[in-house]
Short mmCIF file of C-alpha atoms in Angstrom, two decimals:
data_model
loop_
_atom_site.label_atom_id
_atom_site.label_comp_id
_atom_site.label_asym_id
_atom_site.label_seq_id
_atom_site.Cartn_x
_atom_site.Cartn_y
_atom_site.Cartn_z
CA THR A 269 -15.11 9.69 13.14
CA LYS A 270 -12.53 10.77 15.65
CA LEU A 271 -10.69 7.14 15.12
CA ALA A 272 -10.25 8.02 11.81
CA ALA A 273 -8.23 11.27 12.47
CA ALA A 274 -6.26 9.94 15.14
CA GLY A 275 -5.42 6.69 12.52
CA ALA A 276 -4.67 9.10 9.79
CA CYS A 277 -1.97 11.40 12.53
CA ILE A 278 -0.44 8.04 13.12
CA GLY A 279 0.08 7.49 9.74
CA LEU A 280 -0.58 3.88 9.87
CA GLY A 281 -3.45 3.52 7.88
CA ALA A 282 -6.76 2.21 8.21
CA GLY A 283 -7.47 -0.53 10.68
CA ILE A 284 -8.10 1.48 14.09
CA GLY A 285 -12.02 1.88 14.62
CA TYR A 286 -13.89 -0.92 16.17
CA TRP A 287 -16.01 0.10 19.03
CA VAL A 288 -17.59 -3.06 20.05
CA ALA A 289 -18.88 -4.01 23.26
CA LYS A 290 -17.84 -8.00 24.12
CA GLU A 291 -17.80 -10.30 26.87
CA LYS A 292 -14.70 -11.04 29.34
CA ASP A 293 -12.39 -14.09 27.93
CA THR A 294 -13.75 -16.65 30.78
CA ILE A 295 -16.18 -18.68 27.95
CA PRO A 296 -14.95 -22.12 29.22
CA ASN A 297 -16.16 -23.76 25.70
CA ALA A 298 -12.84 -23.39 23.27
CA GLN A 299 -15.83 -23.97 20.15
CA ASP A 300 -17.85 -20.60 21.41
CA THR A 301 -16.79 -18.00 19.01
CA ARG A 302 -18.46 -15.28 20.94
CA VAL A 303 -16.27 -12.23 20.58
CA LEU A 304 -14.01 -11.50 23.94
CA GLY A 305 -12.22 -8.51 25.35
CA SER A 306 -14.88 -6.20 26.51
CA GLU A 307 -11.84 -4.06 27.50
CA ILE A 308 -11.66 -2.45 23.69
CA ALA A 309 -14.71 -0.38 24.45
CA GLY A 310 -13.51 1.74 26.21
CA LEU A 311 -9.87 2.49 24.53
CA LYS A 312 -9.49 5.21 22.29
CA VAL A 313 -6.59 6.08 19.97
CA PRO A 314 -4.51 9.38 20.75
CA ALA A 315 -4.35 11.59 18.33
CA VAL A 316 -0.72 12.21 19.07
CA ILE A 317 1.92 9.45 20.22
CA PRO A 318 4.48 11.10 22.98
CA ASN A 319 8.21 10.49 21.79
CA THR A 320 7.55 9.13 18.56
CA ASP A 321 9.74 11.59 16.45
CA TYR A 322 13.05 11.59 17.94
CA GLU A 323 14.79 12.44 14.81
CA ASN A 324 13.32 16.20 15.48
CA GLU A 325 13.05 16.31 19.34
CA ALA A 326 15.97 17.99 20.95
CA LYS A 327 18.79 16.13 21.66
CA PRO A 328 19.63 15.80 25.65
CA ALA A 329 22.72 17.22 27.40
CA TYR A 330 24.45 13.43 27.92
CA TYR A 331 24.51 13.13 24.20
CA ASN A 332 27.41 15.17 23.06
CA ASP A 333 28.89 15.43 26.86
CA THR A 334 32.10 14.12 25.95
CA ALA A 335 33.50 15.36 29.21
CA THR A 336 31.83 12.38 30.69
CA PRO A 337 32.87 9.34 30.99
CA MET A 338 31.03 6.44 28.78
CA HIS A 339 29.60 4.31 31.16
CA GLN A 340 27.81 7.55 32.79
CA ARG A 341 26.80 8.95 29.72
CA MET A 342 24.95 5.47 29.00
CA GLU A 343 23.51 4.86 32.33
CA ALA A 344 21.80 8.30 31.38
CA LEU A 345 20.68 7.28 27.72
CA VAL A 346 19.00 3.69 29.32
CA LEU A 347 17.36 5.64 31.98
CA ASP A 348 16.22 8.37 29.34
CA LEU A 349 14.89 5.60 27.09
CA GLN A 350 12.96 3.90 29.72
CA ASP A 351 11.14 7.34 31.20
CA ARG A 352 10.26 8.03 27.37
CA LEU A 353 8.92 4.60 26.31
CA VAL A 354 7.15 4.28 29.28
CA VAL A 355 5.08 7.30 28.66
CA ALA A 356 4.59 6.20 25.05
CA LEU A 357 3.29 3.08 26.17
CA GLU A 358 0.86 5.06 28.88
CA SER A 359 -0.69 6.91 26.42
CA LEU A 360 -2.39 4.29 25.08
CA GLU A 361 -3.58 2.36 28.44
CA PRO A 362 -6.71 4.04 30.57
CA SER A 363 -6.57 1.83 33.00
CA ARG A 364 -2.99 1.57 34.92
CA LYS A 365 0.11 3.40 35.05
CA PHE A 366 3.46 1.58 35.25
CA ILE A 367 4.93 0.63 38.70
CA ARG A 368 8.02 1.77 39.10
CA ASP A 369 10.12 -0.76 41.09
CA GLN A 370 13.81 0.74 42.14
CA TRP A 371 15.89 -1.82 43.34
CA GLU A 372 19.62 -1.81 44.76
CA ARG A 373 21.96 -5.09 44.81
CA GLU A 374 22.78 -6.66 48.01
CA ASP A 375 26.03 -6.57 47.70
CA GLY A 376 26.13 -2.70 46.70
CA ASN A 377 27.15 -3.22 43.28
CA GLY A 378 24.66 -1.80 41.28
CA TYR A 379 20.70 -0.74 40.92
CA GLY A 380 18.07 -0.92 38.87
CA ILE A 381 14.78 0.67 38.08
CA SER A 382 11.82 -2.27 36.77
CA CYS A 383 9.02 -0.53 35.37
CA VAL A 384 6.08 -2.88 35.07
CA LEU A 385 2.42 -2.63 33.71
CA GLN A 386 -0.15 -5.88 34.26
CA ASP A 387 -3.36 -6.69 33.90
CA GLY A 388 -4.16 -3.60 31.98
CA GLU A 389 -7.09 -2.82 29.50
CA VAL A 390 -4.08 -2.50 26.56
CA TYR A 391 -1.45 -4.62 27.88
CA GLU A 392 -1.78 -7.56 29.72
CA LYS A 393 2.13 -7.19 30.46
CA ALA A 394 4.91 -5.21 29.91
CA GLY A 395 8.20 -4.18 31.38
CA VAL A 396 10.62 -1.74 30.84
CA ASN A 397 13.74 -2.26 32.87
CA VAL A 398 17.03 -0.58 33.59
CA SER A 399 20.15 -2.38 35.37
CA VAL A 400 22.88 -0.23 36.45
CA ILE A 401 25.34 -3.15 37.79
CA GLU A 402 29.25 -4.34 38.25
CA GLY A 403 31.12 -7.29 39.77
CA THR A 404 33.62 -10.32 38.71
CA LEU A 405 32.83 -12.07 35.75
CA ALA A 406 32.01 -15.50 36.80
CA PRO A 407 33.96 -18.18 35.30
CA GLY A 408 31.11 -19.61 32.69
CA GLN A 409 30.44 -15.90 31.78
CA LEU A 410 33.78 -15.37 30.94
CA ARG A 411 33.74 -18.87 28.99
CA SER A 412 30.94 -17.74 27.52
CA MET A 413 32.29 -14.45 26.39
CA ARG A 414 35.24 -15.69 24.84
CA GLU A 415 33.82 -18.88 23.06
CA ARG A 416 31.43 -16.89 20.86
CA ASN A 417 33.95 -14.10 19.63
CA PRO A 418 37.75 -14.65 18.63
CA GLN A 419 38.38 -11.40 19.37
CA THR A 420 37.07 -11.34 22.69
CA ALA A 421 38.77 -14.74 23.42
CA ASN A 422 42.11 -12.65 22.43
CA LYS A 423 41.62 -10.30 24.85
CA LEU A 424 40.26 -12.03 27.61
CA ASN A 425 42.48 -14.31 29.45
CA ALA A 426 40.93 -17.73 30.48
CA ASN A 427 43.17 -17.88 33.66
CA GLU A 428 43.03 -14.51 34.95
CA GLU A 429 39.83 -12.50 36.59
CA TYR A 430 38.31 -9.96 35.48
CA ASP A 431 35.27 -7.21 36.65
CA PHE A 432 32.51 -5.92 34.64
CA ARG A 433 30.20 -2.40 34.62
CA VAL A 434 27.02 -2.75 32.40
CA ALA A 435 24.31 -0.42 31.57
CA GLY A 436 21.18 -1.54 30.08
CA VAL A 437 17.62 -1.15 29.24
CA SER A 438 15.56 -4.24 28.43
CA VAL A 439 11.93 -4.08 27.42
CA VAL A 440 8.90 -6.73 26.53
CA VAL A 441 5.28 -5.75 26.02
CA HIS A 442 2.31 -8.03 25.73
CA PRO A 443 -0.50 -6.87 24.83
CA ARG A 444 -3.80 -8.32 25.62
CA ASN A 445 -5.64 -8.26 22.05
CA PRO A 446 -4.08 -10.90 20.21
CA TYR A 447 -3.95 -8.79 16.84
CA ALA A 448 -1.44 -6.63 18.70
CA PRO A 449 2.34 -7.79 18.67
CA THR A 450 4.38 -8.35 21.29
CA ALA A 451 7.80 -6.91 21.23
CA HIS A 452 11.22 -6.57 22.94
CA LYS A 453 13.72 -4.62 22.71
CA ASN A 454 17.63 -4.07 24.28
CA TYR A 455 20.24 -1.70 24.64
CA ARG A 456 23.66 -1.97 26.63
CA ARG A 457 27.21 -1.46 27.08
CA PHE A 458 29.13 -3.46 28.41
CA GLU A 459 32.66 -3.04 30.01
CA VAL A 460 35.41 -5.69 31.18
CA TYR A 461 38.45 -4.12 33.31
CA ARG A 462 41.40 -6.28 34.88
CA LYS A 463 40.95 -7.12 38.25
CA SER A 464 44.35 -6.48 38.77
CA ASN A 465 44.64 -3.27 37.64
CA LYS A 466 41.04 -1.54 37.44
CA GLU A 467 42.26 1.83 37.10
CA ALA A 468 43.75 1.74 33.99
CA GLY A 469 40.55 1.58 32.12
CA PRO A 470 38.21 -1.44 30.39
CA VAL A 471 40.33 -3.62 28.22
CA LEU A 472 37.08 -4.48 26.35
CA ALA A 473 33.86 -2.25 25.73
CA TRP A 474 31.37 -2.96 23.53
CA PHE A 475 27.70 -2.12 22.46
CA GLY A 476 25.02 -4.31 22.15
CA GLY A 477 21.37 -5.07 21.83
CA GLY A 478 18.45 -4.74 18.89
CA ALA A 479 14.49 -4.84 18.43
CA ASP A 480 12.08 -7.44 16.76
CA LEU A 481 8.72 -7.92 16.23
CA THR A 482 6.70 -11.18 17.73
CA PRO A 483 3.41 -10.82 16.06
CA ALA A 484 0.48 -13.77 16.65
CA TYR A 485 -1.50 -12.54 13.45
CA LEU A 486 0.81 -11.03 10.27
CA PHE A 487 -0.11 -7.75 8.85
CA GLU A 488 2.41 -7.17 6.59
CA ASP A 489 2.13 -3.68 6.18
CA ASP A 490 2.81 -3.40 10.21
CA VAL A 491 5.85 -5.94 9.86
CA LYS A 492 7.47 -3.65 6.95
CA TYR A 493 6.60 -0.63 8.97
CA PHE A 494 8.51 -1.79 11.75
CA HIS A 495 11.44 -2.85 9.82
CA GLN A 496 11.11 0.39 7.95
CA THR A 497 11.61 2.86 10.45
CA LEU A 498 14.78 0.59 12.39
CA LYS A 499 16.61 0.19 8.99
CA GLN A 500 16.17 4.09 8.77
CA ALA A 501 18.05 4.63 12.07
CA CYS A 502 20.92 1.77 10.87
CA ASP A 503 21.19 4.00 7.55
CA ALA A 504 22.18 7.25 9.32
CA HIS A 505 25.01 5.33 10.65
CA ASP A 506 26.04 2.74 8.52
CA PRO A 507 24.32 1.29 5.34
CA GLN A 508 25.28 -1.77 5.99
CA TYR A 509 23.87 -1.85 9.56
CA TYR A 510 20.32 -2.85 8.87
CA PRO A 511 21.20 -5.93 6.30
CA ARG A 512 23.42 -7.15 8.89
CA PHE A 513 21.84 -6.84 11.77
CA LYS A 514 18.62 -8.02 10.29
CA GLN A 515 20.37 -11.30 9.32
CA TRP A 516 22.43 -11.60 12.67
CA CYS A 517 18.33 -11.30 14.37
CA ASP A 518 16.96 -13.90 12.51
CA THR A 519 19.61 -16.26 13.27
CA TYR A 520 20.03 -15.72 16.80
CA PHE A 521 15.85 -15.39 17.81
CA THR A 522 15.34 -18.72 16.27
CA ASN A 523 13.71 -21.50 18.54
CA ILE A 524 15.67 -24.47 16.85
CA HIS A 525 14.21 -27.33 18.07
CA ARG A 526 10.85 -25.91 16.16
CA ASP A 527 13.03 -24.65 13.13
CA GLU A 528 11.00 -21.50 13.28
CA THR A 529 12.07 -18.17 14.59
CA ARG A 530 10.52 -16.38 17.27
CA GLY A 531 8.77 -13.59 15.10
CA VAL A 532 9.23 -11.65 12.34
CA GLY A 533 12.53 -10.56 13.27
CA GLY A 534 14.13 -6.85 13.30
CA ILE A 535 17.88 -6.17 13.94
CA PHE A 536 20.15 -7.35 16.55
CA PHE A 537 23.81 -7.49 17.64
CA ASP A 538 26.64 -7.95 20.28
CA ASP A 539 30.16 -6.96 20.64
CA LEU A 540 29.99 -3.91 18.58
CA GLU A 541 32.91 -1.93 18.38
CA ASP A 542 33.74 -1.54 14.78
CA LYS A 543 33.76 2.58 15.14
CA ALA A 544 34.45 5.28 17.63
CA PRO A 545 32.73 5.11 20.78
CA GLU A 546 31.64 8.54 20.08
CA GLU A 547 29.59 7.07 16.98
CA LEU A 548 28.28 4.21 18.26
CA PHE A 549 26.77 5.40 21.58
CA HIS A 550 25.07 8.16 18.97
CA PHE A 551 23.97 4.67 17.01
CA ALA A 552 22.33 3.35 20.40
CA TYR A 553 20.24 6.36 21.16
CA ASP A 554 18.74 6.35 17.49
CA ALA A 555 18.40 2.95 17.40
CA GLY A 556 17.24 2.99 21.05
CA SER A 557 14.61 6.30 20.14
CA ALA A 558 13.44 4.56 16.85
CA PHE A 559 11.58 1.25 18.81
CA ILE A 560 9.50 3.97 20.16
CA LYS A 561 8.24 5.20 16.48
CA ALA A 562 8.34 1.66 15.22
CA TYR A 563 6.64 0.03 17.67
CA VAL A 564 3.97 1.73 19.96
CA PRO A 565 1.72 3.21 16.75
CA LEU A 566 1.32 -0.52 16.23
CA VAL A 567 -0.35 -1.00 19.46
CA ALA A 568 -2.38 1.50 18.80
CA LYS A 569 -3.46 0.18 15.59
CA ARG A 570 -4.67 -2.93 16.41
CA MET A 571 -5.47 -2.28 19.99
CA THR A 572 -9.45 -2.37 19.33
CA MET A 573 -9.86 -4.98 16.83
CA PRO A 574 -12.36 -7.47 17.77
CA TYR A 575 -11.02 -10.94 18.65
CA THR A 576 -12.76 -14.46 19.90
CA LEU A 577 -11.32 -17.10 21.67
CA ARG A 578 -9.78 -18.81 18.63
CA GLU A 579 -7.51 -15.85 18.72
CA ARG A 580 -7.23 -15.75 22.16
CA ASN A 581 -5.88 -19.26 22.61
CA TRP A 582 -3.55 -19.00 19.12
CA GLN A 583 -1.70 -16.23 20.80
CA LEU A 584 -1.29 -17.53 24.10
CA ILE A 585 0.30 -20.79 21.91
CA ARG A 586 2.27 -18.30 20.18
CA ARG A 587 3.15 -16.61 23.82
CA GLY A 588 4.43 -20.05 24.64
CA HIS A 589 6.99 -20.45 21.69
CA TYR A 590 8.64 -17.27 23.13
CA ALA A 591 8.73 -18.17 26.73
CA GLU A 592 10.46 -21.68 25.16
CA PHE A 593 13.12 -19.23 23.27
CA ASN A 594 13.69 -17.09 26.31
CA LEU A 595 14.08 -19.86 28.92
CA VAL A 596 16.36 -22.17 26.47
CA TYR A 597 18.76 -20.26 24.41
CA ASP A 598 18.39 -16.38 25.52
CA ARG A 599 21.93 -15.20 26.45
CA GLY A 600 21.01 -12.24 28.19
CA THR A 601 18.57 -14.50 30.91
CA LYS A 602 21.46 -17.33 30.61
CA PHE A 603 24.13 -13.97 31.81
CA GLY A 604 21.48 -12.97 34.49
CA LEU A 605 21.04 -16.07 36.00
CA MET A 606 24.08 -17.18 36.40
CA THR A 607 25.16 -13.36 38.10
CA PRO A 608 25.75 -14.03 41.52
CA GLY A 609 23.07 -11.85 43.55
CA ALA A 610 21.29 -11.11 40.09
CA ARG A 611 17.49 -10.12 40.71
CA ILE A 612 15.09 -13.18 39.32
CA GLU A 613 12.06 -11.00 39.24
CA SER A 614 13.83 -8.17 36.97
CA ILE A 615 15.68 -11.25 34.83
CA LEU A 616 12.02 -13.39 33.90
CA MET A 617 10.31 -9.95 33.41
CA SER A 618 10.32 -11.04 30.01
CA LEU A 619 7.49 -13.86 30.55
CA PRO A 620 4.36 -13.53 29.60
CA LEU A 621 1.71 -13.54 32.09
CA THR A 622 -0.23 -16.42 30.56
CA ALA A 623 0.82 -18.86 28.10
CA ARG A 624 -0.86 -22.18 26.64
CA TRP A 625 1.00 -25.35 25.28
CA GLU A 626 -1.32 -27.73 23.20
CA TYR A 627 -0.68 -31.42 22.31
CA MET A 628 0.00 -31.25 18.48
CA ASN A 629 -1.82 -28.39 17.85
CA GLN A 630 -1.92 -27.71 13.89
CA PRO A 631 -3.48 -24.84 12.17
CA GLU A 632 -5.48 -25.23 9.46
CA PRO A 633 -4.02 -24.98 5.96
CA GLY A 634 -4.75 -21.53 4.29
CA SER A 635 -5.88 -20.06 7.73
CA PRO A 636 -4.27 -16.79 8.94
CA GLU A 637 -2.47 -19.18 12.00
CA ALA A 638 -1.17 -21.18 9.21
CA HIS A 639 0.23 -17.62 7.23
CA LEU A 640 1.62 -16.66 10.45
CA LEU A 641 3.71 -20.02 10.55
CA GLU A 642 4.73 -19.38 7.12
CA ALA A 643 6.33 -16.09 7.74
CA VAL A 644 8.02 -17.52 10.94
CA ARG A 645 9.93 -20.45 9.05
CA THR A 646 11.09 -18.31 6.10
CA THR A 647 13.67 -15.18 5.51
CA THR A 648 11.89 -12.26 3.86
CA ASP A 649 13.16 -9.16 3.50
CA TRP A 650 10.80 -6.77 5.17
CA ALA A 651 12.34 -3.47 4.81
CA LYS A 652 11.37 -3.22 0.75
#
């Protein structure tokens, strides 16, 4: 069949072809197990997903443009990553395109482009945001940066004023189908200048970012593929990056109050300045590009699977846990909310369109839902 051929082209195996007309998810009875999601009847998996072969594609001009300041090259990179991911995501979505909301800070210190798709057939909510901003570090921001990293504390005087400049891309995708995983990506470069002598250049500059996967239902082959793809990007630059950043991701993306990770991990790093800026920039390019290859085919693989109200409700419960992490623990959210003149709509873009909190929800032992909980309460080497 055409779907089987598409699955072979994507290279992720079976589990793609389900052409079943279904009823909309408006059934009031939670015990009703009729299948939901009439949207899947019109979905087609493309034979080729664009921008998923970054290793063999020509590098853009900014990649080796050492004559241009690094902050300008990073701006070009995040805009490029945004455009390429939007094209890849849209290749699966038949009903809508991303809206592009370009905005400028009221104080004139930067701009952003928020690409958002809501209420689609494939994506309930997806956001691919770019921010290129500068300003003065607020006391709380400076304190937080010094507390989390001793090297930063040595370089930044608590009694001195500093300006910052940052360019970053932030991505969160919440698919409609409960079997298609949520995913997050963020890559950025942060520079800090003495306010009294900005012309001298940055006193501190680092890269940060990562990508992680948050499924409601566990398909181990999908998780392994996601991790292996990110590992390949890391290994091209340093064989220690993947194990180091994978552990960092597991530790960082933890809902401490629930004693579980937000999802099944990926990679995460911050304050990265262990190599020459040029080499780290190339790593950011590869890792940011690898996310498209690692994630979008998983959505294609799962977006046509039939589901019932049971799976939909479990998806919403897991999204509630996702929102808990972003609002309680996420440093990027906190930093954004502490920034004067911040654009709240863009900062909170990561939150799902819908979520659910059930009192004392406990999955049945041995159920697929319980299997997911086991995965987020243990540490697994998915890249083996």
